[in-house]
Amino acid sequence: MMNSRLSPQHAGVATNVWEAQDVTVADVERQLQRNLSELTAPAAHDGAAHPPPRASVLNLVVHADEDGEAERASAAMAALAIRHPSRTLLLVTAPDAPTDGLDAVIRTQRTQGPGGQTHLCFEEVRLLARGATALHLSSVVEPLLMSNLPAYLWWLGRPPRAYDPLLALCDRLIVDSAEFPDALTGLAALDACAVAGEKHVELGDLGWRRIAPWCQLVAQFFDPPDARPYLRRIRRVAVEYVACPNAVVSAPPLLLVGWLAARLNWAPESAAVARGALDTLFMPSQPSADGDRVMVRIRPQPAPDRPPGALLAVTLTAGTGSEVATFEVRLGDSATCGLTRAVIPGVREMERMAPLGQASTAELLASELERPAADPIYADSLAVVGRLVR
Amino acid sequence: MADPARAEAAAPSTINAPALGSIDAALQALPRDGEEPNVLREGLRRERTAPPCVMVIFGASGDLTSRKLIPALYDLALQRLLPPEFTVLGVARRPYTDASFRTMLRETAEQYARTRPLRPEVWESFAAGINYLQGDPGEAQTYERLRAQLDELDRARGTSGRRLFYVATPPTLFSGIVRSLGAAGLNRSDAPEGWVRIVIEKPFGRDLVTARLLNREVQLVFRESQIYRIDHYLGKETVQNIMAFRFSNRLWEPLWSEQHIDHVQITVAESIGVEDRGGYYEQSGALRDMVQNHMLQLLTMVAMEPPVTFDAEAVRDEKLKVLRALRPISPAGFSQQVVRGQYGEGWVAGEHVPGYRQEEGVSPTSNTETYVALKLYLDTWRWAGTPFYLRHGKRLPKRSTEIVVQFKRAPHVPFGGVAAASLDPNLLVLRVQPDEGITLRFGAKVPGPAMQLRSVNMDFYYGSSFLVESPDAYERLLLDCMLGDRTLFMRADEVEQAWSFVTPLFDAWARDQPTFPNYAAGTWGPAAADQLIRRDGRHWHRP
């Protein structure tokens, strides 16, 4: 059962949609070629002297366990609009379906660049893998990847198993740690993916991107040279986040603490977790004479109007006695701004509202896809969280 | 290593007083005693945000401040690239208070910021650091008050004696402000972490003599390492991309010489006229307004040798060498190499438009040029004999800036006359605006039983391959200033070298009377410009 239509919407923009059930990978490949040549044929684009260029940057493979997830991913990619990267394969698995096989929807689009003079082509292939086919996805994906371009795997929901064959096929695994049902074990499992197998898989995490503005604001406290010495003297860290319904620690505070510990070279000594609260002791890289540890407390706070798991505040206390300096970032009333406050005794007290951003999934995905190389800072932070679990 | 082009690159340069500048830069780059790096910065998007500093804007009530500077600073704040201590002090004659100055700036920022609408809480927090000092920049007393207020701001906001002076006034006030800053001792910082920098807007003079004079005046007060001559063109992503394209690829550099390149064309076409800047343009003209600065900068980027590193002195040394290699245009060659034009009435984009002499603020007998075409040679090993054709004009059919590199034909085409008849030479087009990107033209076989060839274009469209938005040129340049990176700013010797090439053209023009207007608005310039390139058996490419 096949159905194809070319729908010119307005001048210069056209979408070609093809749907079919029970197809082979070869059918999909053939149809992709056909759609593209229709869109790029001289008759199909008005006045341009030559065929529209294709933006060929990468392959994006999206893995979803259910239709709802796939819909959300599809919406996020639609929001990327003309900034869409090359070819997208959206895989939806239904291993419990009564029959084996593959259903496909191919959407190719020609659109105009921001200058209005250039045409661009994009394509999205949505595949429903039923029954046993769902268990052999890499055999479906491999022939459909554009050659000589990196392939990124965006895995929705909980993290994949470390030995999933799709991982071997892709150069980067992207997850959203905010979607993990249990962040502590989820992040540890993700850490395991990075080191599994012979091939090294780069990791990306939309949840990590989401807390980047927090990290930036915390780092900024220590830019002025007179604040720099306090960095090594941090002895207390308090992180507050929005309590989750299932009373487990969410990913954002764990990643933030993991980041601080990794950058400042703190070694975890002990960790105790109960009902969404986590207490950890770290050995600092330059222990003071009295053997002080760095005490980290993560605490959930009720905040019904905020997304569960999100950061509310981080407070760093550095130094001892009358020399104690504090540095705090706290979510403002508007949720897109943070109040930053630095108190350094005898030096200055500075307060301001700083933008924290509230990036959409599409924007986070865009910035993740834009990152050209591996992110060792994330890998280090994740490794600290992994050690907390072990 | 017998490559002479490389030998030339390694030769010591003879620029003006470079030693002082580079020692300065080296000293600044050294870590100070006891200063440890901010390890939390590692891997964050920008390695460094600007250090706490005060930006003092002269001419703070003008358009540049409200349309460009403040919106760019706000966008930097929005990206968390400004420190909380960052402070602006506007200086001008108009009677604003801090509050009314902020209100005025907010209204324009609503209109001109890259990210709109403004986020009220971010604006409020940013604007809390904006102050205003009413004063006449011509009076010494203004600078005494300025000094007092700067000391006060250092205390209140922790800016630690770091000061950035931005001269956004009409050029007539430049030297007076610079002298007064010197007289008031504001040209140096006594604070241990302090620095003083000065940003100067173009025009940097109006010919070689005035440019030299201005440079000397500024250099009497500030060291070259403190001076930032801003040409916003260099802050454009698209212009920087020319260097990225050339020097990050193995593919082009071996072909990038007279051996394989037939000629280069640089076109900066504008479809607009002089708008409401008639009075200014009368004093300026196309050669001063666009060619002397922007187009020669584009030329340097296309023609320069690979710099050793992408730092200020290495890049600017190479650019200077290109300008020094420009062959002066002799009186004999003048008519063959230089064409000027002025538009008469005509039709642009379906609209009837007046001629230049009918524009507001323009003399009805004006001889100001609105079009220039040049044929240039660079006397270097790399470029000997390769002509560079430059053209710029107002009221041309469309807006377009592009660099066309035309390669020589294949030395031998084995397919015979008919097969290759419709085959054009290889072409590489670097489109700067609009629709930034790259087009490569090459020959391919037309499908069918016969060996017939045709040229095809392969397009790369810059915007489609990256998922992030480009920052405004001023955002980039202001941040560079605060970070002390002068790579994208013009050095004194660069400016003077460009003027020393261009100034004789004015002298030659002054000797005879042009027949203006000589092209209709909405056409590609005077017929003489076509002849200039056709004489060589070439033609202008249609952008």
Short mmCIF file of N, CA, C and O in Angstrom, two decimals, chain B residues 345-441:
data_model
loop_
_atom_site.label_atom_id
_atom_site.label_comp_id
_atom_site.label_asym_id
_atom_site.label_seq_id
_atom_site.Cartn_x
_atom_site.Cartn_y
_atom_site.Cartn_z
N GLU B 345 19.49 59.21 -13.03
CA GLU B 345 18.22 58.59 -12.66
C GLU B 345 18.07 57.26 -13.38
O GLU B 345 18.72 57.01 -14.40
N GLY B 346 17.18 56.43 -12.84
CA GLY B 346 16.97 55.14 -13.47
C GLY B 346 15.99 54.31 -12.66
O GLY B 346 15.26 54.85 -11.81
N TRP B 347 15.98 53.04 -12.94
CA TRP B 347 15.04 52.12 -12.29
C TRP B 347 15.80 51.05 -11.53
O TRP B 347 16.65 50.38 -12.09
N VAL B 348 15.48 50.92 -10.24
CA VAL B 348 16.08 49.86 -9.43
C VAL B 348 14.95 49.06 -8.80
O VAL B 348 14.07 49.63 -8.16
N ALA B 349 14.97 47.75 -9.03
CA ALA B 349 13.96 46.85 -8.46
C ALA B 349 12.55 47.36 -8.72
O ALA B 349 11.69 47.42 -7.84
N GLY B 350 12.32 47.78 -9.95
CA GLY B 350 10.96 48.18 -10.33
C GLY B 350 10.55 49.56 -9.86
O GLY B 350 9.39 49.94 -9.99
N GLU B 351 11.49 50.31 -9.29
CA GLU B 351 11.13 51.65 -8.82
C GLU B 351 11.99 52.70 -9.49
O GLU B 351 13.19 52.52 -9.66
N HIS B 352 11.34 53.81 -9.80
CA HIS B 352 12.09 54.89 -10.41
C HIS B 352 12.84 55.64 -9.31
O HIS B 352 12.26 55.99 -8.28
N VAL B 353 14.13 55.87 -9.52
CA VAL B 353 14.92 56.56 -8.49
C VAL B 353 15.66 57.74 -9.11
O VAL B 353 16.00 57.70 -10.29
N PRO B 354 15.90 58.80 -8.31
CA PRO B 354 16.58 59.98 -8.84
C PRO B 354 18.07 59.73 -9.04
O PRO B 354 18.63 58.77 -8.50
N GLY B 355 18.69 60.59 -9.80
CA GLY B 355 20.14 60.52 -9.97
C GLY B 355 20.85 61.05 -8.73
O GLY B 355 20.23 61.67 -7.86
N TYR B 356 22.17 60.82 -8.67
CA TYR B 356 22.91 61.25 -7.48
C TYR B 356 22.82 62.76 -7.27
O TYR B 356 22.60 63.23 -6.16
N ARG B 357 22.94 63.51 -8.35
CA ARG B 357 22.93 64.97 -8.22
C ARG B 357 21.58 65.51 -7.78
O ARG B 357 21.48 66.68 -7.38
N GLN B 358 20.57 64.68 -7.85
CA GLN B 358 19.24 65.10 -7.38
C GLN B 358 18.97 64.67 -5.93
O GLN B 358 17.93 64.97 -5.38
N GLU B 359 19.90 63.93 -5.35
CA GLU B 359 19.68 63.47 -3.97
C GLU B 359 19.80 64.64 -3.00
O GLU B 359 20.48 65.63 -3.27
N GLU B 360 19.14 64.46 -1.83
CA GLU B 360 19.17 65.50 -0.82
C GLU B 360 20.59 65.68 -0.28
O GLU B 360 21.30 64.71 -0.03
N GLY B 361 20.99 66.93 -0.12
CA GLY B 361 22.31 67.21 0.45
C GLY B 361 23.44 67.11 -0.57
O GLY B 361 24.61 67.21 -0.21
N VAL B 362 23.09 66.90 -1.85
CA VAL B 362 24.12 66.73 -2.89
C VAL B 362 24.07 67.92 -3.83
O VAL B 362 22.99 68.37 -4.22
N SER B 363 25.25 68.41 -4.19
CA SER B 363 25.31 69.55 -5.12
C SER B 363 24.82 69.12 -6.50
O SER B 363 25.18 68.02 -6.97
N PRO B 364 24.06 69.95 -7.19
CA PRO B 364 23.57 69.59 -8.53
C PRO B 364 24.69 69.51 -9.57
O PRO B 364 24.47 69.03 -10.68
N THR B 365 25.88 69.98 -9.19
CA THR B 365 27.00 69.85 -10.13
C THR B 365 28.09 68.95 -9.54
O THR B 365 29.25 69.01 -9.93
N SER B 366 27.69 68.12 -8.58
CA SER B 366 28.67 67.31 -7.85
C SER B 366 29.50 66.42 -8.76
O SER B 366 29.00 65.83 -9.71
N ASN B 367 30.79 66.31 -8.44
CA ASN B 367 31.66 65.39 -9.17
C ASN B 367 32.08 64.21 -8.29
O ASN B 367 33.06 63.52 -8.56
N THR B 368 31.33 64.00 -7.21
CA THR B 368 31.64 62.88 -6.32
C THR B 368 31.33 61.57 -7.03
O THR B 368 30.27 61.43 -7.65
N GLU B 369 32.25 60.60 -6.90
CA GLU B 369 32.03 59.33 -7.58
C GLU B 369 31.18 58.40 -6.73
O GLU B 369 31.36 58.32 -5.51
N THR B 370 30.24 57.69 -7.37
CA THR B 370 29.44 56.70 -6.67
C THR B 370 29.78 55.31 -7.17
O THR B 370 29.15 54.33 -6.81
N TYR B 371 30.76 55.25 -8.07
CA TYR B 371 31.17 53.97 -8.65
C TYR B 371 32.67 54.02 -8.90
O TYR B 371 33.20 55.04 -9.32
N VAL B 372 33.33 52.91 -8.61
CA VAL B 372 34.76 52.81 -8.91
C VAL B 372 35.04 51.40 -9.43
O VAL B 372 34.53 50.42 -8.89
N ALA B 373 35.83 51.32 -10.48
CA ALA B 373 36.35 50.02 -10.91
C ALA B 373 37.86 50.16 -11.03
O ALA B 373 38.36 51.18 -11.50
N LEU B 374 38.58 49.16 -10.54
CA LEU B 374 40.04 49.21 -10.54
C LEU B 374 40.60 47.90 -11.06
O LEU B 374 40.02 46.83 -10.84
N LYS B 375 41.72 48.02 -11.71
CA LYS B 375 42.47 46.82 -12.07
C LYS B 375 43.82 46.92 -11.36
O LYS B 375 44.56 47.89 -11.56
N LEU B 376 44.09 45.96 -10.50
CA LEU B 376 45.27 46.05 -9.65
C LEU B 376 46.21 44.86 -9.87
O LEU B 376 45.77 43.78 -10.26
N TYR B 377 47.48 45.13 -9.60
CA TYR B 377 48.46 44.04 -9.62
C TYR B 377 49.20 44.00 -8.29
O TYR B 377 49.45 45.04 -7.67
N LEU B 378 49.54 42.79 -7.86
CA LEU B 378 50.35 42.63 -6.66
C LEU B 378 51.72 42.14 -7.10
O LEU B 378 51.83 41.10 -7.77
N ASP B 379 52.75 42.90 -6.75
CA ASP B 379 54.09 42.50 -7.17
C ASP B 379 54.70 41.55 -6.16
O ASP B 379 55.53 41.93 -5.33
N THR B 380 54.23 40.31 -6.22
CA THR B 380 54.81 39.27 -5.36
C THR B 380 55.05 38.05 -6.23
O THR B 380 54.53 37.95 -7.34
N TRP B 381 55.81 37.14 -5.72
CA TRP B 381 56.07 35.91 -6.45
C TRP B 381 54.76 35.18 -6.71
O TRP B 381 54.50 34.66 -7.79
N ARG B 382 53.90 35.15 -5.70
CA ARG B 382 52.66 34.42 -5.80
C ARG B 382 51.73 34.99 -6.88
O ARG B 382 51.06 34.26 -7.58
N TRP B 383 51.69 36.34 -6.96
CA TRP B 383 50.63 36.94 -7.77
C TRP B 383 51.12 37.66 -9.02
O TRP B 383 50.34 38.35 -9.68
N ALA B 384 52.40 37.55 -9.34
CA ALA B 384 52.94 38.30 -10.48
C ALA B 384 52.09 38.05 -11.73
O ALA B 384 51.86 36.90 -12.13
N GLY B 385 51.59 39.11 -12.33
CA GLY B 385 50.87 38.99 -13.58
C GLY B 385 49.39 38.67 -13.45
O GLY B 385 48.67 38.64 -14.44
N THR B 386 48.92 38.41 -12.25
CA THR B 386 47.50 38.09 -12.07
C THR B 386 46.72 39.37 -11.75
O THR B 386 46.96 39.98 -10.71
N PRO B 387 45.81 39.79 -12.62
CA PRO B 387 45.08 41.01 -12.30
C PRO B 387 43.98 40.77 -11.25
O PRO B 387 43.36 39.71 -11.23
N PHE B 388 43.80 41.75 -10.40
CA PHE B 388 42.68 41.77 -9.45
C PHE B 388 41.75 42.90 -9.89
O PHE B 388 42.16 44.05 -9.93
N TYR B 389 40.54 42.56 -10.25
CA TYR B 389 39.57 43.58 -10.66
C TYR B 389 38.64 43.86 -9.48
O TYR B 389 38.02 42.95 -8.94
N LEU B 390 38.57 45.13 -9.11
CA LEU B 390 37.68 45.51 -8.00
C LEU B 390 36.60 46.44 -8.54
O LEU B 390 36.92 47.33 -9.35
N ARG B 391 35.39 46.28 -8.11
CA ARG B 391 34.38 47.28 -8.47
C ARG B 391 33.41 47.45 -7.32
O ARG B 391 33.05 46.50 -6.61
N HIS B 392 33.00 48.67 -7.16
CA HIS B 392 32.01 49.00 -6.15
C HIS B 392 31.14 50.12 -6.67
O HIS B 392 31.64 51.06 -7.28
N GLY B 393 29.85 50.03 -6.43
CA GLY B 393 28.99 51.12 -6.86
C GLY B 393 27.70 51.15 -6.08
O GLY B 393 27.29 50.16 -5.48
N LYS B 394 27.11 52.32 -6.11
CA LYS B 394 25.78 52.47 -5.53
C LYS B 394 24.76 52.45 -6.66
O LYS B 394 25.08 52.77 -7.80
N ARG B 395 23.52 52.10 -6.30
CA ARG B 395 22.44 52.01 -7.27
C ARG B 395 22.75 51.04 -8.41
O ARG B 395 22.45 51.30 -9.56
N LEU B 396 23.37 49.94 -8.06
CA LEU B 396 23.56 48.88 -9.03
C LEU B 396 22.32 47.98 -8.96
O LEU B 396 21.49 48.15 -8.08
N PRO B 397 22.14 47.04 -9.89
CA PRO B 397 20.89 46.30 -9.95
C PRO B 397 20.55 45.51 -8.69
O PRO B 397 19.39 45.29 -8.39
N LYS B 398 21.55 45.01 -7.97
CA LYS B 398 21.23 44.26 -6.75
C LYS B 398 22.35 44.39 -5.73
O LYS B 398 23.46 44.81 -6.06
N ARG B 399 22.02 44.02 -4.50
CA ARG B 399 23.00 44.07 -3.44
C ARG B 399 23.75 42.75 -3.43
O ARG B 399 23.15 41.68 -3.36
N SER B 400 25.06 42.84 -3.50
CA SER B 400 25.84 41.61 -3.52
C SER B 400 27.31 41.91 -3.26
O SER B 400 27.87 42.85 -3.80
N THR B 401 27.91 41.12 -2.39
CA THR B 401 29.35 41.21 -2.19
C THR B 401 29.93 39.83 -2.46
O THR B 401 29.51 38.86 -1.83
N GLU B 402 30.81 39.75 -3.42
CA GLU B 402 31.40 38.43 -3.69
C GLU B 402 32.78 38.53 -4.29
O GLU B 402 33.17 39.57 -4.84
N ILE B 403 33.50 37.45 -4.10
CA ILE B 403 34.86 37.36 -4.63
C ILE B 403 34.86 36.20 -5.62
O ILE B 403 34.48 35.09 -5.26
N VAL B 404 35.23 36.48 -6.84
CA VAL B 404 35.25 35.44 -7.86
C VAL B 404 36.70 35.13 -8.21
O VAL B 404 37.45 36.02 -8.59
N VAL B 405 37.07 33.89 -8.04
CA VAL B 405 38.41 33.45 -8.41
C VAL B 405 38.27 32.61 -9.67
O VAL B 405 37.66 31.55 -9.64
N GLN B 406 38.78 33.13 -10.78
CA GLN B 406 38.68 32.37 -12.02
C GLN B 406 40.00 31.68 -12.30
O GLN B 406 41.05 32.32 -12.39
N PHE B 407 39.92 30.37 -12.47
CA PHE B 407 41.13 29.59 -12.72
C PHE B 407 41.48 29.61 -14.20
O PHE B 407 40.64 29.95 -15.04
N LYS B 408 42.71 29.27 -14.49
CA LYS B 408 43.10 29.17 -15.89
C LYS B 408 42.43 27.94 -16.51
O LYS B 408 42.04 27.01 -15.79
N ARG B 409 42.34 27.94 -17.82
CA ARG B 409 41.75 26.78 -18.49
C ARG B 409 42.67 25.57 -18.36
O ARG B 409 43.88 25.72 -18.16
N ALA B 410 42.07 24.40 -18.48
CA ALA B 410 42.88 23.19 -18.50
C ALA B 410 43.89 23.33 -19.64
O ALA B 410 43.53 23.81 -20.72
N PRO B 411 45.13 22.91 -19.41
CA PRO B 411 46.16 23.16 -20.43
C PRO B 411 45.87 22.44 -21.75
O PRO B 411 46.24 22.90 -22.82
N HIS B 412 45.18 21.31 -21.65
CA HIS B 412 44.86 20.58 -22.87
C HIS B 412 43.54 19.84 -22.64
O HIS B 412 43.40 19.10 -21.68
N VAL B 413 42.57 20.07 -23.50
CA VAL B 413 41.31 19.35 -23.36
C VAL B 413 41.25 18.30 -24.47
O VAL B 413 41.18 18.64 -25.65
N PRO B 414 41.30 17.04 -24.09
CA PRO B 414 41.45 15.99 -25.11
C PRO B 414 40.15 15.67 -25.87
O PRO B 414 40.15 14.77 -26.69
N PHE B 415 39.07 16.39 -25.58
CA PHE B 415 37.79 15.95 -26.15
C PHE B 415 37.43 16.63 -27.47
O PHE B 415 36.35 16.45 -27.99
N GLY B 416 38.29 17.48 -27.99
CA GLY B 416 37.98 18.06 -29.30
C GLY B 416 37.10 19.27 -29.21
O GLY B 416 36.48 19.54 -28.17
N GLY B 417 37.02 20.01 -30.28
CA GLY B 417 36.39 21.32 -30.33
C GLY B 417 34.94 21.34 -29.91
O GLY B 417 34.56 22.06 -28.98
N VAL B 418 34.08 20.53 -30.52
CA VAL B 418 32.65 20.60 -30.26
C VAL B 418 32.33 20.20 -28.83
O VAL B 418 31.55 20.85 -28.13
N ALA B 419 32.99 19.14 -28.37
CA ALA B 419 32.69 18.61 -27.04
C ALA B 419 32.92 19.67 -25.97
O ALA B 419 32.14 19.81 -25.04
N ALA B 420 33.98 20.44 -26.12
CA ALA B 420 34.37 21.36 -25.06
C ALA B 420 33.89 22.78 -25.32
O ALA B 420 34.20 23.69 -24.56
N ALA B 421 33.12 22.97 -26.39
CA ALA B 421 32.76 24.33 -26.78
C ALA B 421 32.05 25.11 -25.66
O ALA B 421 32.30 26.29 -25.46
N SER B 422 31.17 24.43 -24.92
CA SER B 422 30.41 25.15 -23.91
C SER B 422 31.03 24.99 -22.52
O SER B 422 30.36 25.04 -21.51
N LEU B 423 32.32 24.78 -22.51
CA LEU B 423 33.00 24.57 -21.24
C LEU B 423 33.68 25.87 -20.80
O LEU B 423 34.50 26.42 -21.53
N ASP B 424 33.32 26.37 -19.60
CA ASP B 424 33.94 27.59 -19.09
C ASP B 424 35.07 27.21 -18.14
O ASP B 424 35.10 26.10 -17.64
N PRO B 425 35.98 28.14 -17.89
CA PRO B 425 37.04 27.82 -16.93
C PRO B 425 36.47 27.57 -15.53
O PRO B 425 35.37 28.03 -15.22
N ASN B 426 37.22 26.88 -14.71
CA ASN B 426 36.79 26.64 -13.32
C ASN B 426 36.69 27.96 -12.59
O ASN B 426 37.48 28.88 -12.81
N LEU B 427 35.69 28.00 -11.72
CA LEU B 427 35.40 29.23 -11.02
C LEU B 427 35.16 28.91 -9.56
O LEU B 427 34.49 27.93 -9.26
N LEU B 428 35.70 29.71 -8.69
CA LEU B 428 35.37 29.57 -7.28
C LEU B 428 34.80 30.91 -6.83
O LEU B 428 35.46 31.94 -6.97
N VAL B 429 33.58 30.89 -6.35
CA VAL B 429 32.94 32.13 -5.93
C VAL B 429 32.74 32.11 -4.42
O VAL B 429 32.12 31.19 -3.88
N LEU B 430 33.32 33.09 -3.74
CA LEU B 430 33.08 33.23 -2.30
C LEU B 430 32.03 34.33 -2.13
O LEU B 430 32.32 35.49 -2.38
N ARG B 431 30.82 33.95 -1.78
CA ARG B 431 29.77 34.94 -1.60
C ARG B 431 29.78 35.43 -0.16
O ARG B 431 29.65 34.65 0.77
N VAL B 432 29.96 36.75 0.00
CA VAL B 432 30.02 37.30 1.34
C VAL B 432 28.62 37.70 1.81
O VAL B 432 28.23 37.47 2.93
N GLN B 433 27.86 38.32 0.93
CA GLN B 433 26.46 38.61 1.23
C GLN B 433 25.69 38.92 -0.02
O GLN B 433 26.29 39.37 -0.99
N PRO B 434 24.38 38.73 -0.09
CA PRO B 434 23.61 37.91 0.86
C PRO B 434 23.84 36.44 0.55
O PRO B 434 24.61 36.14 -0.34
N ASP B 435 23.17 35.56 1.24
CA ASP B 435 23.28 34.13 0.96
C ASP B 435 24.71 33.66 0.98
O ASP B 435 25.23 33.10 0.01
N GLU B 436 25.39 33.91 2.06
CA GLU B 436 26.79 33.56 2.15
C GLU B 436 27.06 32.11 1.79
O GLU B 436 26.34 31.21 2.23
N GLY B 437 28.08 31.91 1.01
CA GLY B 437 28.41 30.54 0.67
C GLY B 437 29.50 30.47 -0.37
O GLY B 437 30.19 31.45 -0.64
N ILE B 438 29.62 29.31 -0.94
CA ILE B 438 30.70 29.08 -1.89
C ILE B 438 30.14 28.32 -3.08
O ILE B 438 29.37 27.38 -2.92
N THR B 439 30.51 28.74 -4.27
CA THR B 439 30.11 28.02 -5.47
C THR B 439 31.37 27.61 -6.21
O THR B 439 32.30 28.40 -6.35
N LEU B 440 31.37 26.36 -6.65
CA LEU B 440 32.51 25.86 -7.41
C LEU B 440 31.97 25.42 -8.77
O LEU B 440 31.01 24.66 -8.83
N ARG B 441 32.57 25.93 -9.84
CA ARG B 441 32.10 25.55 -11.16
C ARG B 441 33.11 24.64 -11.83
O ARG B 441 34.30 24.94 -11.85
#
